[in-house]
mmCIF file of C-alpha atoms in Angstrom:
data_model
loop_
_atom_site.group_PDB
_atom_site.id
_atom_site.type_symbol
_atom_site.label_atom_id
_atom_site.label_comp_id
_atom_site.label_asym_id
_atom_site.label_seq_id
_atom_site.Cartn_x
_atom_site.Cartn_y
_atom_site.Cartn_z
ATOM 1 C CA UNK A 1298 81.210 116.411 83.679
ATOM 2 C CA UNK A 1299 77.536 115.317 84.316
ATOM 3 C CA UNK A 1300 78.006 112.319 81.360
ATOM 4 C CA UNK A 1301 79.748 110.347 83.754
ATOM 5 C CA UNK A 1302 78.875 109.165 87.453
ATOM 6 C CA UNK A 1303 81.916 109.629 89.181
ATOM 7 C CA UNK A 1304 80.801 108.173 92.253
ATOM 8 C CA UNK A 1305 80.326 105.110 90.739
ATOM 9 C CA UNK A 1306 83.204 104.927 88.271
ATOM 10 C CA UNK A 1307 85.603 105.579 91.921
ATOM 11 C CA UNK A 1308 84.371 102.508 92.976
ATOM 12 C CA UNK A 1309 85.851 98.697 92.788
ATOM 13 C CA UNK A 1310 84.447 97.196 89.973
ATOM 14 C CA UNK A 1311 82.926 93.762 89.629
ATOM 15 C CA UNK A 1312 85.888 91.519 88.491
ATOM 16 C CA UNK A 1313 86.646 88.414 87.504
ATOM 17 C CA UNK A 1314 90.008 86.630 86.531
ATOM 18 C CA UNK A 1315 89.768 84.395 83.413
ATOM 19 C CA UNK A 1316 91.903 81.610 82.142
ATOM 20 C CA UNK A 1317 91.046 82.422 78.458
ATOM 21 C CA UNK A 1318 94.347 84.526 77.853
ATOM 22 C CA UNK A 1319 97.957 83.768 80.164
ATOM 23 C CA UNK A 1320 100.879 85.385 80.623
ATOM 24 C CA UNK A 1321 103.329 84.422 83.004
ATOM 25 C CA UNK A 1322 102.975 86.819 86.157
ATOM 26 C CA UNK A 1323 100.322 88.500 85.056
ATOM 27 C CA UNK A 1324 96.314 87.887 85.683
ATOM 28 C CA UNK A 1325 94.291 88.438 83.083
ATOM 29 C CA UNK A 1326 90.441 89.710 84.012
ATOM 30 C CA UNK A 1327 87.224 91.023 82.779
ATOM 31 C CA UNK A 1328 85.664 93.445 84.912
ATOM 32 C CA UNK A 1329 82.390 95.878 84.448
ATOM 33 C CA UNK A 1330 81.973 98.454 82.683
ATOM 34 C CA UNK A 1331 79.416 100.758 81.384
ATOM 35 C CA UNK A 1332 76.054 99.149 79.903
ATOM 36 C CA UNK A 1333 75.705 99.753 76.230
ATOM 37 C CA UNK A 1334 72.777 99.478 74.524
ATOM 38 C CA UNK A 1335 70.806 98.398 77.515
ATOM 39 C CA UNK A 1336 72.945 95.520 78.045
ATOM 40 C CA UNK A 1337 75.886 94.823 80.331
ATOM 41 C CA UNK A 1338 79.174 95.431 78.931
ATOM 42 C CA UNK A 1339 83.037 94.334 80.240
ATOM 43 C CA UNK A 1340 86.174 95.251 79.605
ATOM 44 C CA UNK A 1341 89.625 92.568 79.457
ATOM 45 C CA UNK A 1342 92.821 93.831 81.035
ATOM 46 C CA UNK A 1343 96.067 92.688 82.169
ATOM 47 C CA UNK A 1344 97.036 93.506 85.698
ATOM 48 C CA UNK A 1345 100.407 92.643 86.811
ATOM 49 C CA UNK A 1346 101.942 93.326 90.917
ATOM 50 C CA UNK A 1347 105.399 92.819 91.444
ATOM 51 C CA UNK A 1348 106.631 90.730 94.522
ATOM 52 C CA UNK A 1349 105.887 93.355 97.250
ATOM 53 C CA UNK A 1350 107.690 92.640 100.598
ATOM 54 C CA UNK A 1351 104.356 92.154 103.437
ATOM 55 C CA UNK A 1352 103.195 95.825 104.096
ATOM 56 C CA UNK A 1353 104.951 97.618 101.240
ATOM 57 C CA UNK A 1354 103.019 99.533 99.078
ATOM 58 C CA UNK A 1355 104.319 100.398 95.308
ATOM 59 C CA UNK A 1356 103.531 102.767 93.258
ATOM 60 C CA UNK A 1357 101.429 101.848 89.780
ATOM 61 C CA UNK A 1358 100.804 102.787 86.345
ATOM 62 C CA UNK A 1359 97.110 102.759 84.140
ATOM 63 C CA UNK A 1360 98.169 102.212 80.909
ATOM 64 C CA UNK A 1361 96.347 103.098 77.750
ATOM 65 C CA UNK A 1362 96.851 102.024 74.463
ATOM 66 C CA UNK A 1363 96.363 104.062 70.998
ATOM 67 C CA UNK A 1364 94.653 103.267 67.528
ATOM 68 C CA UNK A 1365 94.708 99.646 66.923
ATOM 69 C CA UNK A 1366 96.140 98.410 69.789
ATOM 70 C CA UNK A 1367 93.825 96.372 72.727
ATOM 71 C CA UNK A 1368 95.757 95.496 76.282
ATOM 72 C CA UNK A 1369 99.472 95.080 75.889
ATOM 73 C CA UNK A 1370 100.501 92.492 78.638
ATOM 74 C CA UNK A 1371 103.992 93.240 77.589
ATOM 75 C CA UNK A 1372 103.386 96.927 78.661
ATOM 76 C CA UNK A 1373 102.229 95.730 81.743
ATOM 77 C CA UNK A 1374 105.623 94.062 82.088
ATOM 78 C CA UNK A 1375 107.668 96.180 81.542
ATOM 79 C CA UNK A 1376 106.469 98.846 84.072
ATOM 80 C CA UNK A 1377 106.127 95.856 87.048
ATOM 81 C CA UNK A 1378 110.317 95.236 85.865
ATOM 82 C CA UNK A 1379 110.503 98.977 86.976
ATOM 83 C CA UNK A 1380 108.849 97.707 90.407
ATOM 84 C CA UNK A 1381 105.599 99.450 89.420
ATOM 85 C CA UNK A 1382 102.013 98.213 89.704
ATOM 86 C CA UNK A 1383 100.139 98.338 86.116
ATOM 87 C CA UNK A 1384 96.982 97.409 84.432
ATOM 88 C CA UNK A 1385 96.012 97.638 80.948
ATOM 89 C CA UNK A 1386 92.910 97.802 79.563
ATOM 90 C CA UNK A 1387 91.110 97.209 76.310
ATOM 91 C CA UNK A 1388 88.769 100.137 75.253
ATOM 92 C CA UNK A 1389 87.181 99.141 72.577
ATOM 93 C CA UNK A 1390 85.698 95.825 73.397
ATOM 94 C CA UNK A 1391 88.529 94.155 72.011
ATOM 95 C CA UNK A 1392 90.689 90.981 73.873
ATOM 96 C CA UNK A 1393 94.125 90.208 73.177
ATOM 97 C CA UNK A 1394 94.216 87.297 70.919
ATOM 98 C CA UNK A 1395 96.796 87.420 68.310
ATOM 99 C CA UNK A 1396 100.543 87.039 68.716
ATOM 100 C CA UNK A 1397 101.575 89.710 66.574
ATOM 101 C CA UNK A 1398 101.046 92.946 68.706
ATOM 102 C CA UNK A 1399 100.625 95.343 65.324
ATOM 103 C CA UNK A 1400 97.536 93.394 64.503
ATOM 104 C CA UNK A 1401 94.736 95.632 65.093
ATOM 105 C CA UNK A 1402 92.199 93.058 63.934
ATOM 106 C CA UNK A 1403 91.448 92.028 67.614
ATOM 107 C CA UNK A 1404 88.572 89.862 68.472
ATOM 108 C CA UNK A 1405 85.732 91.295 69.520
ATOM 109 C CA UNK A 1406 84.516 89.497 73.073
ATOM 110 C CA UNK A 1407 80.231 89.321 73.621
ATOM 111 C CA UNK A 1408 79.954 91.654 76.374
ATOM 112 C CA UNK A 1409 82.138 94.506 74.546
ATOM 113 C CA UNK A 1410 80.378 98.294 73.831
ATOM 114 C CA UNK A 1411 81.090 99.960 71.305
ATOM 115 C CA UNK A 1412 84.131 99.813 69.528
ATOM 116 C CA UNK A 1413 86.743 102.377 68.625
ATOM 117 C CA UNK A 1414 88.261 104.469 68.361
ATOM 118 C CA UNK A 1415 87.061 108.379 67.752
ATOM 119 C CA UNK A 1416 84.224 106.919 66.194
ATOM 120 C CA UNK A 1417 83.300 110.696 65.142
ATOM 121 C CA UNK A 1418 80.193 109.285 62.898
ATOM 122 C CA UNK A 1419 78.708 108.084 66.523
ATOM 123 C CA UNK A 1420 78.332 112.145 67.719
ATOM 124 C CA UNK A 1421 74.664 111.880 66.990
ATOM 125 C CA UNK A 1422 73.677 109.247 69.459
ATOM 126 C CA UNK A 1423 73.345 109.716 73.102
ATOM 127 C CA UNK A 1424 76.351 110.748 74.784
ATOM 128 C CA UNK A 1425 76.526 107.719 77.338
ATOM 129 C CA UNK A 1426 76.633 105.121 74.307
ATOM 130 C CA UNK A 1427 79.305 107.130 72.557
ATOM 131 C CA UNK A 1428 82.718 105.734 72.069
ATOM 132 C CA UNK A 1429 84.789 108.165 73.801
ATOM 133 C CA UNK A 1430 82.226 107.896 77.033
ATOM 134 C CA UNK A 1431 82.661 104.257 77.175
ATOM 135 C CA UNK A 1432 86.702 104.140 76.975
ATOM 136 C CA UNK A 1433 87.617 106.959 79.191
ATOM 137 C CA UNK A 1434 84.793 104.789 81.871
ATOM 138 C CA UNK A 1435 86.903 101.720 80.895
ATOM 139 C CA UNK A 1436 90.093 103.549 82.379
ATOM 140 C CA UNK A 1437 88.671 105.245 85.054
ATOM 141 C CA UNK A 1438 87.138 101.753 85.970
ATOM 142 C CA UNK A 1439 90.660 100.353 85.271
ATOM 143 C CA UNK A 1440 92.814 103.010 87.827
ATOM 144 C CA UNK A 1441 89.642 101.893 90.260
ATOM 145 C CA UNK A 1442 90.054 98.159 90.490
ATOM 146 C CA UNK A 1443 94.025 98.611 90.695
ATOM 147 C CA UNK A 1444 93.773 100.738 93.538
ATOM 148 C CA UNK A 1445 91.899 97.831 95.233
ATOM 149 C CA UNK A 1446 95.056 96.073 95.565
ATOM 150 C CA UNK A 1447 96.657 95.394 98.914
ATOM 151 C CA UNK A 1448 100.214 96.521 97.645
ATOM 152 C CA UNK A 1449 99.404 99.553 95.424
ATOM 153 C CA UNK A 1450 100.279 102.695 96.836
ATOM 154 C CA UNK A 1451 96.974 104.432 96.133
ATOM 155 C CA UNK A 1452 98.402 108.221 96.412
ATOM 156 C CA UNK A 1453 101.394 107.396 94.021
ATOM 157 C CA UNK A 1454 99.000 106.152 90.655
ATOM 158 C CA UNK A 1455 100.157 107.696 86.994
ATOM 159 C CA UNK A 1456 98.788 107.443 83.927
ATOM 160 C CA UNK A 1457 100.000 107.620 80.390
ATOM 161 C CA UNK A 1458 98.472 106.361 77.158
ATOM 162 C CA UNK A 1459 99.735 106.525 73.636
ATOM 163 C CA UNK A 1460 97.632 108.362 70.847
ATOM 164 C CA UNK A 1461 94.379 107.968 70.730
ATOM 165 C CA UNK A 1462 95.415 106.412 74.709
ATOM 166 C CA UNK A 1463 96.724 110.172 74.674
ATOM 167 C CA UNK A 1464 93.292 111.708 74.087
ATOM 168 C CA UNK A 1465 91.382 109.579 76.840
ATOM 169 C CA UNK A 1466 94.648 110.503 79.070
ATOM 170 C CA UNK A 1467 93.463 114.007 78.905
ATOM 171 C CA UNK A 1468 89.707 113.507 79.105
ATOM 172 C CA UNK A 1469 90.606 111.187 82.286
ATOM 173 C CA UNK A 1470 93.078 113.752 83.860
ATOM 174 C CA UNK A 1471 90.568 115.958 84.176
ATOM 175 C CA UNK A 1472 87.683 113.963 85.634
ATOM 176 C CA UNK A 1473 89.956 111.702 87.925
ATOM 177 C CA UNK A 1474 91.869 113.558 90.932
ATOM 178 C CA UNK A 1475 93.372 110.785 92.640
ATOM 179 C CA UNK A 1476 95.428 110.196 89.333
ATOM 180 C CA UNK A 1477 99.009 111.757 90.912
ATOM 181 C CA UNK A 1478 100.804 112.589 87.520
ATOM 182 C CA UNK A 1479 99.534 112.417 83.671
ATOM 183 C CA UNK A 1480 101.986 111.444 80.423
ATOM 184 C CA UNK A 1481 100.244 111.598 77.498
ATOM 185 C CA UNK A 1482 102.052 110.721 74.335
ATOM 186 C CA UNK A 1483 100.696 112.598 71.425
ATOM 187 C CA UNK A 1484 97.068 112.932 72.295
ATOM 188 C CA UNK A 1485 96.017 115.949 73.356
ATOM 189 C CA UNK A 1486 93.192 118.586 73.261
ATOM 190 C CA UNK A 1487 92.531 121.711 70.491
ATOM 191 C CA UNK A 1488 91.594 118.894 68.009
ATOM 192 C CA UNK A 1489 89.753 121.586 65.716
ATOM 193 C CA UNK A 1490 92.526 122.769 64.409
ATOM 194 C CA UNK A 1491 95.462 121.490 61.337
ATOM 195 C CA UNK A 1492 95.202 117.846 61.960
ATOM 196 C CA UNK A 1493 94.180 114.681 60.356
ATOM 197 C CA UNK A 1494 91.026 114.227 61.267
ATOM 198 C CA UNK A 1495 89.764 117.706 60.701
ATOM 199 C CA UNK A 1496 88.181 118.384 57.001
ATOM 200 C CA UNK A 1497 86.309 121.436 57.971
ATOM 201 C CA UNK A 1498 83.603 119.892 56.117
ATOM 202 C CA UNK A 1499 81.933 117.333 58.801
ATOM 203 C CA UNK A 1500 79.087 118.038 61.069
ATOM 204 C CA UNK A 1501 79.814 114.892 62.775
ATOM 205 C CA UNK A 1502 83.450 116.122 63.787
ATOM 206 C CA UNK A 1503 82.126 119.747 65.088
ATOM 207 C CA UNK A 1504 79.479 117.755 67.407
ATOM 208 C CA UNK A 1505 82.548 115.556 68.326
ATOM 209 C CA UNK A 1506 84.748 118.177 69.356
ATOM 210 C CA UNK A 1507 82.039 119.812 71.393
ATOM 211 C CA UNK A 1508 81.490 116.819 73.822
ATOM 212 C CA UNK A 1509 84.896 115.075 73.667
ATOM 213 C CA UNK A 1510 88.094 117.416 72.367
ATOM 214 C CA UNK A 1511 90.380 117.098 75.783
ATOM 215 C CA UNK A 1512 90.342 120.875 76.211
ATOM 216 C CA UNK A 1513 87.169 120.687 77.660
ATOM 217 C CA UNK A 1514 88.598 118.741 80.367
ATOM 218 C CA UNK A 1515 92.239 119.520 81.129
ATOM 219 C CA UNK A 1516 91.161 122.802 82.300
ATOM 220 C CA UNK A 1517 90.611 120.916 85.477
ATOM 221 C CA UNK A 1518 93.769 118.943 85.423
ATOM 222 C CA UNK A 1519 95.683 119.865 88.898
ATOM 223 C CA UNK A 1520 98.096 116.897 88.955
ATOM 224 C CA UNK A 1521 101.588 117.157 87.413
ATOM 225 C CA UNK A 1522 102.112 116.537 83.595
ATOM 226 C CA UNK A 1523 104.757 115.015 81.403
ATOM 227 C CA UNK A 1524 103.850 115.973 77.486
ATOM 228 C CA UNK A 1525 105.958 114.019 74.570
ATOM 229 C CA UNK A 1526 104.762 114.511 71.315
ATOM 230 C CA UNK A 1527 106.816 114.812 67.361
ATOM 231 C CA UNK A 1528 107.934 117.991 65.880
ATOM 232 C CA UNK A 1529 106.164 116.493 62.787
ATOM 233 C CA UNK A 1530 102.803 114.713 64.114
ATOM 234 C CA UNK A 1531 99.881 115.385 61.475
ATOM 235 C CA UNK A 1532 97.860 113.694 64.221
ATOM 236 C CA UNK A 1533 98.417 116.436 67.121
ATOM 237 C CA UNK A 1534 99.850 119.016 65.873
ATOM 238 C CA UNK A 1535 102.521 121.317 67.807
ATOM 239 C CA UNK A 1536 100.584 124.302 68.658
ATOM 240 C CA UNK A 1537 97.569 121.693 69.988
ATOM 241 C CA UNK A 1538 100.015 120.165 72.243
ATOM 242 C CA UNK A 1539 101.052 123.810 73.496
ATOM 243 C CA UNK A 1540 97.812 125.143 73.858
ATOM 244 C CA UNK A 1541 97.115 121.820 76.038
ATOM 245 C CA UNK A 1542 99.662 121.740 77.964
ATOM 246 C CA UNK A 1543 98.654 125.503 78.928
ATOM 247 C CA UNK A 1544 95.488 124.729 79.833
ATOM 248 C CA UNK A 1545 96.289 122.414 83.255
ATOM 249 C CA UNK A 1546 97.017 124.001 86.841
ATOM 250 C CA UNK A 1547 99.899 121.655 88.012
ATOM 251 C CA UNK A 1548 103.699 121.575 87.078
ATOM 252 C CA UNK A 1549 104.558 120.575 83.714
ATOM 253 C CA UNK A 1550 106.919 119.260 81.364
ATOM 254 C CA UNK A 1551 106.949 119.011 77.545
ATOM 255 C CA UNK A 1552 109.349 117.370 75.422
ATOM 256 C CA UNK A 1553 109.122 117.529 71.591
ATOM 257 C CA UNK A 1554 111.269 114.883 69.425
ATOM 258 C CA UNK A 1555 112.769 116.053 66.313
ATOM 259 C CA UNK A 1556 110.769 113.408 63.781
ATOM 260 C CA UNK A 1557 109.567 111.115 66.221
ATOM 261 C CA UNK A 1558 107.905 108.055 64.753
ATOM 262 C CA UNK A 1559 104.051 107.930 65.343
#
């Protein structure tokens, strides 16, 4: 736990809106993240706040997205039509500008780090300009500046991500108590075992696994946990997602899908 300064990822981040990228409802901003390189970096989300009647608070969602995907402002959308708070962030240095939402050729902006995502051939660099570092940062950073908001209900803030938005849903669970429930979708820890990325045959992978696989860090996961994840997922396989969703101290729920689509 000593890669990351907590005390300073709890805090509000330096923000900015931009008019670069719109969507109706929602505000699109940059806001700081961790410096890469020895150079400033930011990170682009969408944040979107339903209409909140003066002196309600609502509760929000951090949303993470998987392989290929940057910040979904639909995403965002759909959670604030379920009168939920929501920001989504890019982490991988990535903005939002194609139409087509299964692009995953997003641009890269100038103040982005590294880019993702795994990125198991980076294990031999410094931890704190590693990939992994960087994005679960971004969405720690991310469930920070939401809180910020006047209408978000700071003790009821969940967290799901999709994937590889799995993976850095488990790293953050266990770093980030003020989080009040986890969903990951797929990702999860126990990523040494029968999956795709594991060959058996790469150094880089075993150093990997030894700063980043989640079940280093949902051991000290004490909020509540939703896990959904395919009977048939070469990605995270079954008995990873079990041994997971062992591993945390709070309830727990775990739904498998007969052939779900990854």
């Amino acid at each position: 736990m000593t890669i990351w300064d907590l005390n300073r990822l709890f805090k509000t981040p330096v923000h900015e809106e931009t008019k670069s990228f719109r969507q109706p409802g929602l505000r699109a901003v940059f806001y700081e993240g961790l410096p890469h390189n020895g150079r400033p970096s930011k990170i682009f989300a969408w944040i979107g706040i339903p209409r909140t009647p003066k002196g309600k608070k609502i509760p929000a969602m951090v949303l993470v997205h998987g392989g290929g995907g940057t910040a979904f402002s639909n995403w965002v959308k759909l959670w604030n039509s379920r009168g939920y708070a929501a920001i989504a962030m890019d982490t991988c240095g990535g903005v939002p500008d194609k139409q087509n939402t299964h692009d995953t050729n997003w641009t890269r902006h100038k103040h982005s780090g590294p880019s993702g995502w795994g990125n198991f051939d980076m294990s031999g660099e410094p931890p704190q300009e590693q990939w992994p570092c960087h994005a679960v940062a971004a969405v720690i950073l991310g469930h920070s500046l939401l809180r910020s908001f006047d209408e978000v209900d700071t003790s009821r803030i969940g967290i799901t991500g999709v994937s590889w938005g799995g993976v850095l849903t488990c790293i953050t669970s266990g770093l980030d108590d003020r989080l009040a429930f986890a969903a990951p979708v797929y990702g999860c820890g126990f990523l040494g075992g029968d999956c795709v990325w594991n060959d058996g045959k790469s150094n880089n992978y075993e150093a990997w696994l030894r700063l980043w696989d989640p079940s280093i860090y949902l051991r000290w996961a004490k909020m509540p946990f939703l896990w959904l994840n395919g009977t048939n997922d070469t990605h995270f396989p079954i008995d990873s997602t079990m041994k997971s969703c062992a591993l945390t101290k709070g309830e727990k729920r775990l739904s498998l899908r007969v052939r779900m689509h990854h």
